[in-house]
Short mmCIF file of C-alpha atoms in Angstrom, two decimals:
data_model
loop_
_atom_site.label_atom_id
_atom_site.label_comp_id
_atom_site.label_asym_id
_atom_site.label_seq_id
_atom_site.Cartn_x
_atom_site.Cartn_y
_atom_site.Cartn_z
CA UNK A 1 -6.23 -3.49 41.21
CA UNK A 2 -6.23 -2.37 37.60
CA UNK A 3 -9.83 -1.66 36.04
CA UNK A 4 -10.65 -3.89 33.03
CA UNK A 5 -12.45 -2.26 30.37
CA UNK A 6 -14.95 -4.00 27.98
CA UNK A 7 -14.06 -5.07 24.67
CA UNK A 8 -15.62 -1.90 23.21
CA UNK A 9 -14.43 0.46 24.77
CA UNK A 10 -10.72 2.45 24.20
CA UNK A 11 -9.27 3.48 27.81
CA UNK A 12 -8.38 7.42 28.73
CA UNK A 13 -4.95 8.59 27.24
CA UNK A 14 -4.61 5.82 24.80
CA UNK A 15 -4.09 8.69 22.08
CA UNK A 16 -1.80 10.06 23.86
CA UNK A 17 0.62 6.80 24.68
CA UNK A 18 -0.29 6.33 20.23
CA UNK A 19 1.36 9.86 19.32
CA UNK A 20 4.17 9.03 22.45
CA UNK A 21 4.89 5.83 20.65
CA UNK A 22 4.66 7.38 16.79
CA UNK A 23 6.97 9.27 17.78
CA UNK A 24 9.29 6.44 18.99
CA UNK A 25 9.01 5.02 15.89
CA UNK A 26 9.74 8.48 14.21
CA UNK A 27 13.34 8.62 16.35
CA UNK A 28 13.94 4.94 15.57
CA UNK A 29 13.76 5.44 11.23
CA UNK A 30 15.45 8.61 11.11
CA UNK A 31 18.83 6.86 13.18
CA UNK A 32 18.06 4.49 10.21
CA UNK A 33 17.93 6.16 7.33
CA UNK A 34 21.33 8.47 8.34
CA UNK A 35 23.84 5.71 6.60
CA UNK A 36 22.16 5.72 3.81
CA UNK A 37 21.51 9.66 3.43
CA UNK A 38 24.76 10.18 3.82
CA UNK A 39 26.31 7.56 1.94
CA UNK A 40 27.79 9.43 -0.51
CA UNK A 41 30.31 11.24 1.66
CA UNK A 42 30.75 8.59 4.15
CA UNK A 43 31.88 6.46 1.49
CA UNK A 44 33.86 9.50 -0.44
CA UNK A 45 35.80 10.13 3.35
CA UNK A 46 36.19 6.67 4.57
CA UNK A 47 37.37 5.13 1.21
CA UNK A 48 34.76 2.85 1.45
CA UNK A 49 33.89 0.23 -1.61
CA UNK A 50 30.39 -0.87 -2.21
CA UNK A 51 31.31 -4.09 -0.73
CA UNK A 52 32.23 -2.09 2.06
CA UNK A 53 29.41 -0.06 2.52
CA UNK A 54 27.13 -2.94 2.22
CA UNK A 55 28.25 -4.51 4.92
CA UNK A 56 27.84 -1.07 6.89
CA UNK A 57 24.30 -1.02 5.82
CA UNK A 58 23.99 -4.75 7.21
CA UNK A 59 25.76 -4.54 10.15
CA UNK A 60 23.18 -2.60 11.41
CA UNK A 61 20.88 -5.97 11.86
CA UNK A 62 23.92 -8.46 12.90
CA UNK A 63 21.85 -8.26 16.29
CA UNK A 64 18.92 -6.96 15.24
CA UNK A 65 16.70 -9.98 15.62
CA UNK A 66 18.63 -11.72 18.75
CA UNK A 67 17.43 -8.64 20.28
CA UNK A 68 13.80 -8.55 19.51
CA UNK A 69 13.97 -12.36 20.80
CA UNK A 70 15.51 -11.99 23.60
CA UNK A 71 13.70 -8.48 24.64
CA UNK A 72 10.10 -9.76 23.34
CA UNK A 73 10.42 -12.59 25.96
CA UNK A 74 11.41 -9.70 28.89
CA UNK A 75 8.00 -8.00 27.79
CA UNK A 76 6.46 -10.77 28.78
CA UNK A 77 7.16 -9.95 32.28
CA UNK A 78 8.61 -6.31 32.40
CA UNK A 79 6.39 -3.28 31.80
CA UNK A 80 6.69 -2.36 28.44
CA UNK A 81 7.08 1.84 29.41
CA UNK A 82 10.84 0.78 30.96
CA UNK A 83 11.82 -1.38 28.40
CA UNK A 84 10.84 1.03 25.90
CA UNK A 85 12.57 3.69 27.67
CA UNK A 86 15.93 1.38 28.05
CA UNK A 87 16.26 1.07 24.09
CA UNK A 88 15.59 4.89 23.47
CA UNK A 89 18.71 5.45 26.52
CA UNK A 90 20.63 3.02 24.01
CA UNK A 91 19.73 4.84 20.81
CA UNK A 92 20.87 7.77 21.98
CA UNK A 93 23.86 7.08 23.03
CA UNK A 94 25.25 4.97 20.05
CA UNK A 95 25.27 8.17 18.05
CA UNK A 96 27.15 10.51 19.50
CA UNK A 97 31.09 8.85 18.90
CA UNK A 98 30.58 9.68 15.03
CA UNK A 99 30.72 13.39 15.66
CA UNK A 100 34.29 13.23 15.74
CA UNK A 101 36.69 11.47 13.72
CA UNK A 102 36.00 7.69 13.03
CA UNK A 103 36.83 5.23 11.68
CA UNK A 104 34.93 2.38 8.95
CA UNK A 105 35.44 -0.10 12.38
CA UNK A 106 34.08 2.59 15.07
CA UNK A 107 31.11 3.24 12.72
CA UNK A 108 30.36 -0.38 11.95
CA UNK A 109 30.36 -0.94 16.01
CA UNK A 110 28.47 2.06 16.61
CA UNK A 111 25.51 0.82 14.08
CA UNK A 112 26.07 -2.96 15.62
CA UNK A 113 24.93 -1.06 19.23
CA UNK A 114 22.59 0.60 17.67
CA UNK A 115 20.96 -2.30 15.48
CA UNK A 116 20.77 -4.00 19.08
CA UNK A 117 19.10 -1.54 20.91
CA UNK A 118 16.28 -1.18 18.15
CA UNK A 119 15.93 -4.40 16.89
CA UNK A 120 12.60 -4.96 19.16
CA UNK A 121 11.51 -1.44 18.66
CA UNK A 122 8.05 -2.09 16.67
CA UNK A 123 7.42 -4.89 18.04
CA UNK A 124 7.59 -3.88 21.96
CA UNK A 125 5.71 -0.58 20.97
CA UNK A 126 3.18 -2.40 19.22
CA UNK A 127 2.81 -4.81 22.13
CA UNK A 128 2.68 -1.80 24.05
CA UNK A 129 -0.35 -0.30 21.97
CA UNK A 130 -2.18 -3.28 22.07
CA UNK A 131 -2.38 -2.65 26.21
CA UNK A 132 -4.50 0.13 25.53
CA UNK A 133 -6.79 -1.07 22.35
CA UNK A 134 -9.55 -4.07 22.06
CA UNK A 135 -8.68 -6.02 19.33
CA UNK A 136 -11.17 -4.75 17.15
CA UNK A 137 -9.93 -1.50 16.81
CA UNK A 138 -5.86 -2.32 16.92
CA UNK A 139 -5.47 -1.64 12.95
CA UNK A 140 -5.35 2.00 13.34
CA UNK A 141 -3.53 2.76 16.09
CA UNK A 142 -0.54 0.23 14.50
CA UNK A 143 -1.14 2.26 11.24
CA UNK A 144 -0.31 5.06 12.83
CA UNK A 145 2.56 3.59 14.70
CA UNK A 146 3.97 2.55 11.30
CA UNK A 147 3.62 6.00 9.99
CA UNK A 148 6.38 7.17 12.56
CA UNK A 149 8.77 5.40 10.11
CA UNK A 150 7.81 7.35 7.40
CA UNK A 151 7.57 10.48 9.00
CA UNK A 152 10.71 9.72 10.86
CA UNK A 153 11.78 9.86 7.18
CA UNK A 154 10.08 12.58 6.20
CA UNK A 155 10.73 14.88 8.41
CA UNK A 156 14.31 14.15 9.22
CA UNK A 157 15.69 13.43 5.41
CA UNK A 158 15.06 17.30 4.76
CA UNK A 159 16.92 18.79 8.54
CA UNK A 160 19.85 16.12 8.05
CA UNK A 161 20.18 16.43 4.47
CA UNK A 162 20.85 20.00 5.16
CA UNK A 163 23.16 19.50 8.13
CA UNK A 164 25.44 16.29 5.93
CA UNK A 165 25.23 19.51 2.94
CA UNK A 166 26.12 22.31 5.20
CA UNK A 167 28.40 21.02 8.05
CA UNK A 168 28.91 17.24 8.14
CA UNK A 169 27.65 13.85 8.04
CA UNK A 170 28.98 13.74 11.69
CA UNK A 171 26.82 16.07 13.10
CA UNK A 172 23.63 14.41 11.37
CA UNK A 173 24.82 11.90 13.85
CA UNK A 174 24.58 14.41 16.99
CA UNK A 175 21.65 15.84 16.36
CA UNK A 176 19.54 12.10 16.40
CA UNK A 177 21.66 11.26 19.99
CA UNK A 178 19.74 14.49 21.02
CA UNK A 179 16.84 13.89 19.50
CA UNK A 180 16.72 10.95 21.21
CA UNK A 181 17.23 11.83 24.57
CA UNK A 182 14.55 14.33 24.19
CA UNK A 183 12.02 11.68 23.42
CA UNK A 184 13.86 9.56 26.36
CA UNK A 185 13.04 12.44 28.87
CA UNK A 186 9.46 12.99 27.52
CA UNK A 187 8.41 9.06 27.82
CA UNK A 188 9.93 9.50 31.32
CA UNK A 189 7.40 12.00 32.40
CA UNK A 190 4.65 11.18 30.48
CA UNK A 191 5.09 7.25 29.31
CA UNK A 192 2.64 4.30 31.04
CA UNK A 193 1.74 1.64 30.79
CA UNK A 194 -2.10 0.18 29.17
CA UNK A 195 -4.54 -0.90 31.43
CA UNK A 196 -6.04 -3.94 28.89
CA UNK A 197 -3.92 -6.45 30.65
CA UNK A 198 -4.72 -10.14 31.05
CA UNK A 199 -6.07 -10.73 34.91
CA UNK A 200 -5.53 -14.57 36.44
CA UNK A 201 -9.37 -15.28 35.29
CA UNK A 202 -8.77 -14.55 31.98
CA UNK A 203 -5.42 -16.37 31.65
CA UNK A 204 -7.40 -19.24 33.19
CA UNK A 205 -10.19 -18.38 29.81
CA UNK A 206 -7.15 -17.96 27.47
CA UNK A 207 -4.80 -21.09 28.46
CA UNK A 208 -1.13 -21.05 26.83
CA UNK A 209 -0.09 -22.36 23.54
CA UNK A 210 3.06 -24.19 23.31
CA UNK A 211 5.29 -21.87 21.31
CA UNK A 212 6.06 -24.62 18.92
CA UNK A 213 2.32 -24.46 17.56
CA UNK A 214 2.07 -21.06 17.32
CA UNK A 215 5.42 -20.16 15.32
CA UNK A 216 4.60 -23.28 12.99
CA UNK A 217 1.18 -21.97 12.18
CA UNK A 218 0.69 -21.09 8.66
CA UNK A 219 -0.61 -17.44 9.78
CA UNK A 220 2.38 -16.81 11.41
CA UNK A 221 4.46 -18.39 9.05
CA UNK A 222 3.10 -16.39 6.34
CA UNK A 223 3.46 -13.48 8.30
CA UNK A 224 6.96 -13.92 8.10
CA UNK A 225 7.19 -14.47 4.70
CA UNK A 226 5.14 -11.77 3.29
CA UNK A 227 7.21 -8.93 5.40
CA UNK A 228 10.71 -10.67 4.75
CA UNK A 229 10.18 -9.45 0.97
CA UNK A 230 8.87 -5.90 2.24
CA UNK A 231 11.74 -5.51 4.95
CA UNK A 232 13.99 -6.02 1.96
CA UNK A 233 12.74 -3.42 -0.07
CA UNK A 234 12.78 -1.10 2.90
CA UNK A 235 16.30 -2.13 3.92
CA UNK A 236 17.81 -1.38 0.20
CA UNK A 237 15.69 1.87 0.89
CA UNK A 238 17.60 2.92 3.78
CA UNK A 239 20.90 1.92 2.75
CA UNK A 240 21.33 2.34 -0.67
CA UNK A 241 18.05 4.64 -2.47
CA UNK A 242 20.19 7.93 -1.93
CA UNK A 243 23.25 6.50 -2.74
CA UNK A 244 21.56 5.34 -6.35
CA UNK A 245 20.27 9.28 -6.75
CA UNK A 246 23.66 10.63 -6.48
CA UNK A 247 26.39 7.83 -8.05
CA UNK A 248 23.78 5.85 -9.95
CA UNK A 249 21.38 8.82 -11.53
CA UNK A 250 24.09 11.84 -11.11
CA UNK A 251 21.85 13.90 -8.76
CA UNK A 252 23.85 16.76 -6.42
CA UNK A 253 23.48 15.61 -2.52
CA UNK A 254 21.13 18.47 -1.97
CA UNK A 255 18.83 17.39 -4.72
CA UNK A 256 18.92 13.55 -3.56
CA UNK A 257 17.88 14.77 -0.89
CA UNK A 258 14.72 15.93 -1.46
CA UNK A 259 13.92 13.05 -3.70
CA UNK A 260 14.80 10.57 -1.07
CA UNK A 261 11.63 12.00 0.82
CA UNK A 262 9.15 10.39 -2.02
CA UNK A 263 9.17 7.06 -0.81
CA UNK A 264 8.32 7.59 2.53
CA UNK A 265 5.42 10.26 1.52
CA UNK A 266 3.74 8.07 -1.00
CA UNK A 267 4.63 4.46 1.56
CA UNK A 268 3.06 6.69 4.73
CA UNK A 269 -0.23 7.01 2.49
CA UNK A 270 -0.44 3.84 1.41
CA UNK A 271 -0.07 2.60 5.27
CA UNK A 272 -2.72 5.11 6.48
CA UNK A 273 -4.84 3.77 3.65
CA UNK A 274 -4.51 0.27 4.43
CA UNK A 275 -4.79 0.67 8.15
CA UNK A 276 -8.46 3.13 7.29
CA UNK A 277 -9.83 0.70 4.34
CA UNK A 278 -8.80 -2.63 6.97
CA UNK A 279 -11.09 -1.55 9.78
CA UNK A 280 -13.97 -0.28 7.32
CA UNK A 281 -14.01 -3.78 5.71
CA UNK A 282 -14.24 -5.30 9.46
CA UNK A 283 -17.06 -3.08 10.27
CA UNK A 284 -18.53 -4.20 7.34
CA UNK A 285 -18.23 -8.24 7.69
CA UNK A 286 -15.23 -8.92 6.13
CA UNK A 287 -13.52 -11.50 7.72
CA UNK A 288 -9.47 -11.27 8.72
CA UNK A 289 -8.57 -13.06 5.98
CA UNK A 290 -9.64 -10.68 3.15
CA UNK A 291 -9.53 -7.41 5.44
CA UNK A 292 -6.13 -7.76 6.41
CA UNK A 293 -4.46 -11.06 5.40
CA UNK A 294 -5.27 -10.44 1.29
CA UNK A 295 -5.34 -6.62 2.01
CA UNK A 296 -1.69 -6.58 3.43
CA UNK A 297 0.08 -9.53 0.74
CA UNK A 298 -1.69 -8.21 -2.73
CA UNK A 299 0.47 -4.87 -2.80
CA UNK A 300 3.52 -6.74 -2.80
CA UNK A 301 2.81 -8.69 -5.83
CA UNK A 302 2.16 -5.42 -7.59
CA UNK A 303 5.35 -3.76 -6.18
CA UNK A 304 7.05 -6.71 -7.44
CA UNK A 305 6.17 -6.30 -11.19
CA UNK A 306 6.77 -2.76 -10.61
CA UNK A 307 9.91 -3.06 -9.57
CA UNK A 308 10.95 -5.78 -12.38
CA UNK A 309 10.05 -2.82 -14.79
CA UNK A 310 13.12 -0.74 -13.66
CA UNK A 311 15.83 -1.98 -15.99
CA UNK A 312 13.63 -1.81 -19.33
CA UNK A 313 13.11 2.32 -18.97
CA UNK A 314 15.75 5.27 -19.60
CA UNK A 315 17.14 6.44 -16.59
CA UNK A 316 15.73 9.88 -15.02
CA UNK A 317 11.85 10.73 -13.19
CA UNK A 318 10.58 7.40 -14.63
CA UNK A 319 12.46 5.17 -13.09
CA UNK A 320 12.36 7.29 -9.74
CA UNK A 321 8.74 6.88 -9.90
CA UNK A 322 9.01 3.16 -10.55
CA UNK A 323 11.25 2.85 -7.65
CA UNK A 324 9.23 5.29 -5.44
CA UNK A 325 5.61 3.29 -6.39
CA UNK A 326 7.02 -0.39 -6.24
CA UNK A 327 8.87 0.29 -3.01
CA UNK A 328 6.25 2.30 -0.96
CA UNK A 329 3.32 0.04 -1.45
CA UNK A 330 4.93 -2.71 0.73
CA UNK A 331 4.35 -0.63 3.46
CA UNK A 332 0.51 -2.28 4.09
CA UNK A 333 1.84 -5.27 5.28
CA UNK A 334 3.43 -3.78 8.44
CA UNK A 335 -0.08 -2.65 9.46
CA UNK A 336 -2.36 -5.64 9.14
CA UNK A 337 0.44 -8.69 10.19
CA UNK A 338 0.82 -7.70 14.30
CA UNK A 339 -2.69 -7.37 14.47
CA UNK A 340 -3.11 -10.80 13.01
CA UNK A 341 -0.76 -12.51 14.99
CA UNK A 342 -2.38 -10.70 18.28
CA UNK A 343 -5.95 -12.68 16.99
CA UNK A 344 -4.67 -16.23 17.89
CA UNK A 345 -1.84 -15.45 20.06
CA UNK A 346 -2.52 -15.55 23.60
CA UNK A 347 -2.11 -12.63 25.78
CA UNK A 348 0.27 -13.47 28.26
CA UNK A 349 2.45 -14.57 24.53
CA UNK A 350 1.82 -12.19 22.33
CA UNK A 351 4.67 -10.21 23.13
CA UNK A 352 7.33 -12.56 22.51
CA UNK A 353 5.38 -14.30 19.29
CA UNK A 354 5.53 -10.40 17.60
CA UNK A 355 8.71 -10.36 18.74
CA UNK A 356 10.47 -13.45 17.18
CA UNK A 357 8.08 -12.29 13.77
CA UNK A 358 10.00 -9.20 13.83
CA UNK A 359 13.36 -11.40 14.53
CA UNK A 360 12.75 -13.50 11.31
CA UNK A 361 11.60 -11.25 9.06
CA UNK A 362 14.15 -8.31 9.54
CA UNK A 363 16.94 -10.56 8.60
CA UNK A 364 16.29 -9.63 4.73
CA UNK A 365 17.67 -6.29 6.44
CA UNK A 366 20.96 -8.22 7.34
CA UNK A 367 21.29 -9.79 3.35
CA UNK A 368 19.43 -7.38 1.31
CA UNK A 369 22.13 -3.94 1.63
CA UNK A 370 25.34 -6.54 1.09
CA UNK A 371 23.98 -8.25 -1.84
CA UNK A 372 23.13 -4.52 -3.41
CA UNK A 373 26.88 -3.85 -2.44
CA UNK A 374 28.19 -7.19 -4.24
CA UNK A 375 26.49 -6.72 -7.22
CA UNK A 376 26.97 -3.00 -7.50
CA UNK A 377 31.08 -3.70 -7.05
CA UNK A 378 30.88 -6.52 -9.43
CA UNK A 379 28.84 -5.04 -11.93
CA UNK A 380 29.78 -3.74 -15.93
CA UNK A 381 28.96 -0.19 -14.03
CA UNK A 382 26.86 1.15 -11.04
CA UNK A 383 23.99 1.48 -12.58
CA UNK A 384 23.63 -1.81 -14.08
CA UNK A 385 24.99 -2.99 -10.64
CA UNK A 386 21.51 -1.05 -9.17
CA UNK A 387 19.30 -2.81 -11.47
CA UNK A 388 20.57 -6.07 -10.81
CA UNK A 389 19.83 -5.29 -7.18
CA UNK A 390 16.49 -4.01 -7.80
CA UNK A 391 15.86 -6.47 -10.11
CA UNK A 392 16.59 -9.13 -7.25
CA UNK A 393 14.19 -7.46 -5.43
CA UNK A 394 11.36 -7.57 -7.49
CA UNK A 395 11.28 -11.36 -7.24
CA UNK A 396 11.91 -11.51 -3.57
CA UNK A 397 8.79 -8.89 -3.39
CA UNK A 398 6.37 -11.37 -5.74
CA UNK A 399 7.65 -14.45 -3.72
CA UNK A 400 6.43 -13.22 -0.85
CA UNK A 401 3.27 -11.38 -1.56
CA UNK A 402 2.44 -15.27 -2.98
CA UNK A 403 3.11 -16.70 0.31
CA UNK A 404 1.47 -14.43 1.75
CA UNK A 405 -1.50 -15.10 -0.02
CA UNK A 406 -1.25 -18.46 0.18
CA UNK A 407 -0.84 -18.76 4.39
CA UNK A 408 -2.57 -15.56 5.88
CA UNK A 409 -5.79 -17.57 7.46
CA UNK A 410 -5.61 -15.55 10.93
CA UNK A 411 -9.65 -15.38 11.32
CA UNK A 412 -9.39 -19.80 11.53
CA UNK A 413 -6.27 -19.92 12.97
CA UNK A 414 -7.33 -20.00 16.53
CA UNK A 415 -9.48 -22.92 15.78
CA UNK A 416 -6.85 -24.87 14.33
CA UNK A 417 -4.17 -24.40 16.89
CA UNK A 418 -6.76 -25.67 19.38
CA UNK A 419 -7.88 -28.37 17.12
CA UNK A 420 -4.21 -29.47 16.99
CA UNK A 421 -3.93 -28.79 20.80
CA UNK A 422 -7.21 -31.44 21.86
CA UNK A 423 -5.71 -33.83 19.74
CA UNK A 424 -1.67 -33.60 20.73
CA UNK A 425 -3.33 -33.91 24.36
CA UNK A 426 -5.80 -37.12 23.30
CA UNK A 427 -2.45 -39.17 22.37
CA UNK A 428 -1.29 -38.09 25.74
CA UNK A 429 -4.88 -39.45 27.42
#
C-alpha cells in the first residue's frame, strides 16, 4: 500500500521526477520552435508563401487539443510515467522523415503527428508533478516545469541554428528525434510515478464534481481566457519571430539566430519570478486571488500596450526589445493557472480538468500563425504585414489579461461549486 504523506511534507525524489520532467518540457519546445527557426529556408526550398507557411505553423495544433482531451481523461486512470513516456516515443519519431527530401505535404503530416503526440504534454507532466507536491508548495515546481520551454529554447535555438546555418534545416530535424529518444530511455530507467495519490477515504472526503460545474466556473473559465491571449503570443513566437528577424528586419540567419534566444531568456525570468514572488505572497497571507490569480493576468495587460507600441517606432533594437518585453512577460500566467485549477478541482479530476484547459486555450496556437501568414501575404509589404499581426496581438493580449482579472477567484471557488452542488441536489430532494 502506498504511504501517504502529510500536507507538509515533499516526498523523496520529487526533485528529481521536477528536473526529469523540465526536461520533458525542454524536448517538447525545442521540436517547437524548429519551424519557425528555420523558416527562412524552409520557405526559400519549399516555395512556400506566407499563407503557406502559416498554415505549417498551425497545423501543428490541428490535434493538439483533441489530444490533451482525450489523453487527460486516460490520466485519470493510467500512470502518468507510461503515458508520459508514450508521447516522448511519438515525438521522436515524427522527426526523423524530414532528414531527407520532403515535401510541404510530408512536413505538414509530420508536424500534424507531432502536434498530437504533444498536445497534452504540460498538462500530463504537471498532473504528474502535482503527485509528488502538497498543494501549498505546487507553484514552484510548475515554475520550473515551465522554464523547460524556455530553456528548451534557449539552449536548442543556438545548437540548431548552427546545424540549419552549417548543414541543413533537415538535420535540425534529426538531431531532436535523438534527442528525444535519449530523454525516452532516461524516463524509462529512472521515471515514477508520485506517491500523493488520492486513497478510497479521501475520495470518500473529496466527492466528485460533475464536469459541467467545474469547466463553467468562472476560475476555470478565466483560466482559459487569460492563457488563450498568452498562447497566442507564444505561438506567433514559435512560428513566425525568426522569420520577422530575417525577411521583416533584414538580419543574416546566423544573427536571427542569436536574437531569437531573447525572448525565451527574459520570458524564463519572468516565470521563475512569478513562480518565487507567488509562494512568498502565500507564505505571507495573501490569498489565491491576488498571489496568483492578479499576479498571473496583470502582465498581460502590460504586454499588451507593449506590444501595441510596435508599429509607432523605427525598425531595428527598439522594436526587438518591444517585441522581446511584451511577448516574454506572458509567460507568468502558465505558472499560477494549473495550480489554481488543482485548488477546487478534485483529485481523482484534476487531470482531465488541466487537460481540457490546455485543449481550449492552445487553440490561439491553431489561429494565431495563419492569421500572421494572411496578413503578412496580403499586406502593402512584410513588414507592415508583421505589424498588423503584432498589432492584432496586442489586443488579444489586453482582452485577456481583463478577463483574467475579472474571473480568477480560485481561493472561493471551491465554496461556490459546492454551494451550487447542495442546491442542484435540494431541487432533486
Amino acid at each position: 500500500m502506498t504511504t501517504q504523506s502529510t500536507p507538509s511534507e515533499t516526498p523523496k525524489g520529487a526533485w528529481k521526477i521536477t528536473f526529469l520532467l523540465f526536461l520533458f518540457m525542454l524536448v517538447n519546445f525545442a521540436d517547437k520552435i524548429v519551424v519557425g527557426l528555420g523558416g527562412a529556408p524552409i520557405m526559400d526550398e519549399l516555395k512556400l508563401q506566407p499563407e503557406q507557411f502559416g498554415l505549417l505553423g498551425s497545423s501543428f495544433f490541428f490535434l493538439f487539443s483533441i489530444s490533451a482531451i482525450v489523453v487527460g481523461f486516460i490520466v485519470n486512470r493510467v500512470a502518468t510515467r507510461w503515458v508520459l513516456l508514450a508521447m516522448a516515443l511519438i515525438w521522436s519519431l515524427a522527426q526523423f522523415p524530414m532528414v531527407g527530401t520532403v515535401s510541404f505535404t510530408t512536413l505538414l503530416i509530420c508536424r500534424i503527428i507531432l502536434g498530437a503526440g504533444e498536445g497534452p504534454a504540460f498538462s500530463v507532466a504537471a498532473h504528474a508533478i502535482y503527485k509528488w507536491f502538497p498543494d501549498e508548495k505546487r507553484t514552484l515546481p510548475t515554475a520550473i516545469l515551465s522554464q523547460g520551454s524556455a530553456f528548451g529554447v534557449i539552449l536548442a535555438v543556438p545548437a540548431l541554428n548552427w546545424i540549419i546555418v552549417n548543414h541543413s534545416w533537415h538535420y535540425a530535424f534529426g538531431a531532436l528525434g535523438v534527442v528525444g529518444l535519449m530523454w525516452t530511455l532516461a524516463w524509462l530507467v529512472m521515471g515514477k510515478e508520485g506517491p500523493l495519490v488520492q486513497t478510497a477515504a479521501m475520495a470518500a472526503a473529496d466527492p466528485a464534481i460533475p464536469y459541467g460545474r467545474l469547466l463553467t466556473s468562472r476560475t476555470f473559465l478565466g483560466c482559459c481566457a487569460a492563457t488563450f491571449g498568452a498562447y497566442w503570443a507564444l505561438s506567433l513566437g514559435l512560428t513566425w519571430f525568426t522569420p520577422f528577424i530575417v525577411k521583416g528586419l533584414g538580419f543574416s540567419q546566423q544573427d536571427a539566430g542569436w536574437i531569437s534566444v531573447l525572448p525565451w531568456v527574459f520570458g524564463a525570468t519572468i516565470v521563475l519570478l512569478t513562480g518565487w514572488i507567488s509562494q512568498v505572497m502565500m507564505a505571507r497571507g495573501y490569498t489565491t486571488r491576488g498571489a496568483r490569480g492578479v499576479l498571473g493576468s496583470a502582465p498581460l495587460i502590460v504586454g499588451g500596450l507593449i506590444l501595441a507600441v510596435l508599429p509607432h517606432v523605427a525598425p531595428g533594437a527598439l522594436m526587438i526589445a518591444l517585441l522581446v518585453v511584451g511577448s516574454g512577460l506572458c509567460g507568468s500566467i502558465y505558472v499560477v493557472c494549473p495550480p489554481m485549477l488543482g485548488e477546487f478541482t478534485p483529485v481523482q479530476q484534476r487531470g482531465a480538468v488541466i487537460a481540457i484547459y490546455g485543449a481550449i486555450y492552445t487553440l490561439a496556437g491553431m489561429i494565431a500563425p495563419s492569421v500572421m501568414g494572411s496578413v503578412i501575404q496580403h499586406a502593402a509589404t512584410p513588414l507592415d504585414g508583421y505589424m498588423t499581426g503584432f498589432t492584432i496581438n496586442a489586443v488579444v493580449l489586453v482582452a485577456s489579461g481583463l478577463l483574467g482579472l475579472l474571473l480568477l477567484w480560485p481561493n472561493t471557488e471551491r465554496a461556490r461549486l459546492a454551494a451550487g452542488e447542495e442546491t442542484a441536489q435540494a431541487k432533486f430532494a
